[in-house]
PDB file of C-alpha atoms in Angstrom:
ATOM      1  CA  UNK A   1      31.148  -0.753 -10.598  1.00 53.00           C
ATOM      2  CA  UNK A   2      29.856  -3.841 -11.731  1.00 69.00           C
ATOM      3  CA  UNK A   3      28.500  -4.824  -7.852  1.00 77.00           C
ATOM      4  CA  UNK A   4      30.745  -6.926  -5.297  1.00 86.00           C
ATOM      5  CA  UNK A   5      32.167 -10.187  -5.423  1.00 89.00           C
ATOM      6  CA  UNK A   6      30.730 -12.348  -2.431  1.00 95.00           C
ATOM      7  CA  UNK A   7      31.674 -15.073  -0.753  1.00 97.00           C
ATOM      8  CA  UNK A   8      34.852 -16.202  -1.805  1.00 96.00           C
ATOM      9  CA  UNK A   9      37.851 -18.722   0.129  1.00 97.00           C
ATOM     10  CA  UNK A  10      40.777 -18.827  -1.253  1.00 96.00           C
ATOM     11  CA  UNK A  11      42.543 -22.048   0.575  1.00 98.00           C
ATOM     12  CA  UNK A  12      46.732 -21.664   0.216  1.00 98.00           C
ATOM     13  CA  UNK A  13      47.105 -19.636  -2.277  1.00 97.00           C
ATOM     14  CA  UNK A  14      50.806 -19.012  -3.242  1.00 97.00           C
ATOM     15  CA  UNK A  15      52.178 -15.663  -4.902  1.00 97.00           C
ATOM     16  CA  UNK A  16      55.667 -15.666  -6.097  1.00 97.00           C
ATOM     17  CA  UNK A  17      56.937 -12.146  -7.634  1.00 94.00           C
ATOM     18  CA  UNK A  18      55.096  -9.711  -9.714  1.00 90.00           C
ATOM     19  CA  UNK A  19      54.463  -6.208 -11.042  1.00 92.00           C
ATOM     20  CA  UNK A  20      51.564  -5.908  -8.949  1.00 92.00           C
ATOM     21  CA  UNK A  21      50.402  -7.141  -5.458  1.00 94.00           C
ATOM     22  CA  UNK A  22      49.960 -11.043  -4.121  1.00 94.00           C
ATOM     23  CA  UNK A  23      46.503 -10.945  -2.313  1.00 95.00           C
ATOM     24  CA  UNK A  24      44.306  -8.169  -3.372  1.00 95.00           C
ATOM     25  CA  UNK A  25      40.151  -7.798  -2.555  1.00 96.00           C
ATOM     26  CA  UNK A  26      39.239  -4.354  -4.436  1.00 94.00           C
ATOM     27  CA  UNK A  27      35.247  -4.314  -4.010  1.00 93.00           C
ATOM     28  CA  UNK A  28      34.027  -7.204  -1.932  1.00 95.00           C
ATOM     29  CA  UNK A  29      32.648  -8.837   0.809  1.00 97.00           C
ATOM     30  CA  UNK A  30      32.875 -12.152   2.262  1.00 98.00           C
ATOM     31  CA  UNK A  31      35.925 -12.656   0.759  1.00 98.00           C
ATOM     32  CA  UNK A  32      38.131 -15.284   2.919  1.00 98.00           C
ATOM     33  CA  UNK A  33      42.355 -15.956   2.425  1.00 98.00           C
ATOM     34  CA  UNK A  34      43.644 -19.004   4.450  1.00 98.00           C
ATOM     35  CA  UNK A  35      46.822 -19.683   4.589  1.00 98.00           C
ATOM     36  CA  UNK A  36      48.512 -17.498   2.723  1.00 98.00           C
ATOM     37  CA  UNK A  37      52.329 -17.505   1.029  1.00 98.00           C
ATOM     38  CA  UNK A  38      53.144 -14.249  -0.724  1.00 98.00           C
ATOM     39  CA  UNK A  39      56.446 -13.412  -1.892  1.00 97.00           C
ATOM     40  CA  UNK A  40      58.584 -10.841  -3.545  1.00 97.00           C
ATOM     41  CA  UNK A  41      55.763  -8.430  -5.058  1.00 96.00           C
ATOM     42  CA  UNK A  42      56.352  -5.253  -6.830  1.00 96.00           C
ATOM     43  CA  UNK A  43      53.463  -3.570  -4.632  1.00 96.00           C
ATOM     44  CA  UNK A  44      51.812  -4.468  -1.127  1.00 96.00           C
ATOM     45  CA  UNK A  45      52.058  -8.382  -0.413  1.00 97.00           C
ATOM     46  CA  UNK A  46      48.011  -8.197   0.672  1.00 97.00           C
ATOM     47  CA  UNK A  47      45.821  -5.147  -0.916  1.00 97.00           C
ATOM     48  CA  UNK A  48      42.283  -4.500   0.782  1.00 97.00           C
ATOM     49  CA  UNK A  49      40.526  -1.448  -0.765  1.00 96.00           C
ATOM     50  CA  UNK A  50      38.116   0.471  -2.198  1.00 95.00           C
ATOM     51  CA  UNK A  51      39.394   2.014  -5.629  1.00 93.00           C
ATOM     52  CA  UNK A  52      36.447   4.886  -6.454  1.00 91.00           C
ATOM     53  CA  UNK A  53      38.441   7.099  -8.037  1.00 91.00           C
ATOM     54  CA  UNK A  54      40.890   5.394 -10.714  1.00 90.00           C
ATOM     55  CA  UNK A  55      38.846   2.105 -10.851  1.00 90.00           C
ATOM     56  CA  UNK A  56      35.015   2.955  -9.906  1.00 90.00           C
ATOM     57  CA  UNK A  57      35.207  -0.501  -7.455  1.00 92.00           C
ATOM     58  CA  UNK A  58      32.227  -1.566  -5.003  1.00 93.00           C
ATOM     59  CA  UNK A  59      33.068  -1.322  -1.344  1.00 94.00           C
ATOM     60  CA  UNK A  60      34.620  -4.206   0.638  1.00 96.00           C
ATOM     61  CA  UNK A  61      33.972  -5.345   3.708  1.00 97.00           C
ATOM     62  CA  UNK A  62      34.082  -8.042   5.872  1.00 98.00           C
ATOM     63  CA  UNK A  63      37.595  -9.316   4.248  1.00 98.00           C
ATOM     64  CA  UNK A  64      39.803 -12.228   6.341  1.00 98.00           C
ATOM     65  CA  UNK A  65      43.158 -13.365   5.763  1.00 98.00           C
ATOM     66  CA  UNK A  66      43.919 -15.907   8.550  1.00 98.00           C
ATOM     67  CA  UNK A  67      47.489 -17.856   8.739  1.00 98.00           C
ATOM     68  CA  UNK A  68      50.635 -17.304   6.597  1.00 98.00           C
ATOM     69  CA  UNK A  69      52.781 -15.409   5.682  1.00 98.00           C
ATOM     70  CA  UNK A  70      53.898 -12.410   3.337  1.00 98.00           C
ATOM     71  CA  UNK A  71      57.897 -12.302   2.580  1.00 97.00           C
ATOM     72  CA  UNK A  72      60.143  -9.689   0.811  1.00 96.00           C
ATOM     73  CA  UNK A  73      56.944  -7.355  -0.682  1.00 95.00           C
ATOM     74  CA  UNK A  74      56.785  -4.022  -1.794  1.00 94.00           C
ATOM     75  CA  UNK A  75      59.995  -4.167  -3.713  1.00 94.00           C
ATOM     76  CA  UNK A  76      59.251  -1.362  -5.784  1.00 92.00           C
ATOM     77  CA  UNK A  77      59.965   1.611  -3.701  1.00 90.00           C
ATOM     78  CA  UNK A  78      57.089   2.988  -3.774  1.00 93.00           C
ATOM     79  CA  UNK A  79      55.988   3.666   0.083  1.00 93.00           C
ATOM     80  CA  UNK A  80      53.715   0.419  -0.066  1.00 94.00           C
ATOM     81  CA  UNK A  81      53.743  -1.418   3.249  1.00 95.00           C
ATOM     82  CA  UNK A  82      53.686  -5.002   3.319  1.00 96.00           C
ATOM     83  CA  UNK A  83      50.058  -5.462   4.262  1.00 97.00           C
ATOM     84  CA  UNK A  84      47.989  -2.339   3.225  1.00 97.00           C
ATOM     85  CA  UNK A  85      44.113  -1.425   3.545  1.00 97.00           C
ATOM     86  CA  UNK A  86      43.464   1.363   1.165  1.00 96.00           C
ATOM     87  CA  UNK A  87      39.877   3.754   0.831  1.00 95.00           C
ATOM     88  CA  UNK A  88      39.315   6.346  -1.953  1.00 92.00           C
ATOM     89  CA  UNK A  89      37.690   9.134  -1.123  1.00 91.00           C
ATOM     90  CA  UNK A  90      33.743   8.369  -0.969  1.00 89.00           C
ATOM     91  CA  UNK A  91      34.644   5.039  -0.409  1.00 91.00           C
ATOM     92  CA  UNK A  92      34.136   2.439   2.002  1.00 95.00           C
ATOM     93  CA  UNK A  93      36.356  -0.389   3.487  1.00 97.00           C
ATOM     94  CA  UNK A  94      34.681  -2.107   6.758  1.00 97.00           C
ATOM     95  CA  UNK A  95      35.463  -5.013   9.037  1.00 97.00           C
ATOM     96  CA  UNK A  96      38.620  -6.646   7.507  1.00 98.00           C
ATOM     97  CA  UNK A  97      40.828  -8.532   9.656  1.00 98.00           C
ATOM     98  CA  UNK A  98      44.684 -10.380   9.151  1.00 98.00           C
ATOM     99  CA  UNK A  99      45.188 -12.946  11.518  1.00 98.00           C
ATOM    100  CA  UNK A 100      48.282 -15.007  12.459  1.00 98.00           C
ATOM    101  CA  UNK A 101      50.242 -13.864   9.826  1.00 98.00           C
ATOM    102  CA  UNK A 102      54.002 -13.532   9.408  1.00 98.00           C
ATOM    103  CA  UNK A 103      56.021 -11.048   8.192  1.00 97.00           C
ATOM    104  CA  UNK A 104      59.430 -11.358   6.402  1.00 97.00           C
ATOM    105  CA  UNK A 105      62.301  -9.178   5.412  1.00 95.00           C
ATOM    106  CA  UNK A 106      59.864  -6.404   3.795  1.00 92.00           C
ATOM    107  CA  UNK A 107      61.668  -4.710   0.815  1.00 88.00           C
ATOM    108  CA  UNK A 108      61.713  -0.966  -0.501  1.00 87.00           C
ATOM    109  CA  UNK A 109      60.862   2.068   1.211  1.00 90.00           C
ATOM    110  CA  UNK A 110      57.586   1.775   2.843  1.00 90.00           C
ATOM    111  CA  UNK A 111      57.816   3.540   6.567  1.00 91.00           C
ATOM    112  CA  UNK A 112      55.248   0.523   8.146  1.00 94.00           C
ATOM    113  CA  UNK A 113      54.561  -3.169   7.636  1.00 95.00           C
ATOM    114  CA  UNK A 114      50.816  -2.884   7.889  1.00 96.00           C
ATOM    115  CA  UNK A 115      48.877   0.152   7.203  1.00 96.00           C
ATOM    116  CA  UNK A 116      45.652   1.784   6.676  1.00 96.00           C
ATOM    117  CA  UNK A 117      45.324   5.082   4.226  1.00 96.00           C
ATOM    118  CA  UNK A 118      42.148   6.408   3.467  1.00 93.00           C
ATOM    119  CA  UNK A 119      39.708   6.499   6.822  1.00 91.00           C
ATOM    120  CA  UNK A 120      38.976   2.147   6.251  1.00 95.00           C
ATOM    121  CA  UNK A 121      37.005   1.524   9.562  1.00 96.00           C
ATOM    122  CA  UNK A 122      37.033  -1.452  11.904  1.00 97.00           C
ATOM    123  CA  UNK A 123      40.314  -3.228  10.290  1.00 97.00           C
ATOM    124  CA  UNK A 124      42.305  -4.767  12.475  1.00 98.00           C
ATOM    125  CA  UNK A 125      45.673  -6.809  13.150  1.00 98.00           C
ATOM    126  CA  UNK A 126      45.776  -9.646  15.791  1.00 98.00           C
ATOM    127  CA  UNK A 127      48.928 -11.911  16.389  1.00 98.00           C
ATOM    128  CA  UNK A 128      51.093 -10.717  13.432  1.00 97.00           C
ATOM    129  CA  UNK A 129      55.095 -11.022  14.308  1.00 97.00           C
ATOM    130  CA  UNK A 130      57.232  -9.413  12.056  1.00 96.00           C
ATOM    131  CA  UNK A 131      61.043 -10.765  11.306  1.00 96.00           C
ATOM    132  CA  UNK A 132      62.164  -7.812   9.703  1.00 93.00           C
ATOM    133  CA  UNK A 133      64.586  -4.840  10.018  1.00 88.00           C
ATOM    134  CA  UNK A 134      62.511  -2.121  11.887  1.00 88.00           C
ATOM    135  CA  UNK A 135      60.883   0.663  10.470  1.00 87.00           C
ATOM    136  CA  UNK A 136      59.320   3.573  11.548  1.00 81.00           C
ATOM    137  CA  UNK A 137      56.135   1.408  12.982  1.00 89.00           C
ATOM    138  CA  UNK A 138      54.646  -2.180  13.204  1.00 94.00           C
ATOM    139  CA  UNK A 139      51.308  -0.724  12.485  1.00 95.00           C
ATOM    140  CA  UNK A 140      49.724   3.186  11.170  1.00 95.00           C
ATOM    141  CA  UNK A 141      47.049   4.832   9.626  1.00 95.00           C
ATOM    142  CA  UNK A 142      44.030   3.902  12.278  1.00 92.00           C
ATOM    143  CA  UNK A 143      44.413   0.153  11.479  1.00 96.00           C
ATOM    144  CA  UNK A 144      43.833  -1.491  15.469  1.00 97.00           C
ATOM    145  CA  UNK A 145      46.658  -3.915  16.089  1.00 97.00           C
ATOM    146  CA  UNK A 146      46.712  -6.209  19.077  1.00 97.00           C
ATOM    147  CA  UNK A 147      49.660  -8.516  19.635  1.00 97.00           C
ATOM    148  CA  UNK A 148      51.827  -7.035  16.322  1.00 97.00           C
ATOM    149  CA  UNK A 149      55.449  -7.963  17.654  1.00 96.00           C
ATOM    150  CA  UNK A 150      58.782  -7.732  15.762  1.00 96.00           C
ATOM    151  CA  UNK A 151      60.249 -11.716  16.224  1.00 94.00           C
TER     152      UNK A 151
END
């Protein structure tokens, strides 16, 4: 890696489509999303992970995203929840947190609307409501949710 990106805000930022994913933090820290508006992405709505393997990335930690919401993601059938925390083996994701976010209508196949894959520790999920056909589960993979209601 070429070493973390630090302390960064990103004030209302505002995703509409794409091949990829809206929000994504892939080796940093400090790193700050307020008021968010992502919609209709090809891959998870908000990305927070540590990419060793394919990508050689720096760890991330201490990653916010507070207020907003994420609508129709993960349109691409490819398992992708709409909010997902992601560590490669050897990596390291610590002490991210989504806060008072909204969640609409998520698109393709994934089983949950915010997950964690990967071992990412101390990520949480506080007072998300989801408005969306149910899945298998509001929240998986050892990501601590508190108050994550359907609407």
């Amino acid at each position: 890696g070429q070493g973390q990106n630090t302390n960064i805000t990103w004030i209302r930022p505002v995703c509409r489509g794409g091949r990829a994913r809206g929000g994504s933090v892939s080796g940093g820290a400090y790193v700050h999303f307020q008021d968010v508006d992502i919609e209709g992405t090809e891959y998870a709505g908000i990305y927070i992970a540590n990419e060793t393997i394919a990508y050689d990335t720096e760890p991330t930690d201490h990653v916010t995203v507070t207020g907003g919401k994420v609508t129709n993601c993960a349109t691409g059938n490819n398992g992708h929840p709409s909010i997902l925390f992601f560590q490669d083996t050897g990596g390291s994701v610590d002490t991210c947190s989504i806060l008072n976010v909204d969640i609409y209508d998520q698109a393709g196949d994934g089983a949950y609307f915010i997950e964690g894959r990967g071992g990412q520790t101390n990520c949480s999920a506080t007072n998300v409501t989801v408005f969306s056909t149910p899945r298998s589960a509001l929240v998986a993979g050892g990501v601590t949710a508190t108050n994550v209601v359907y609407g």
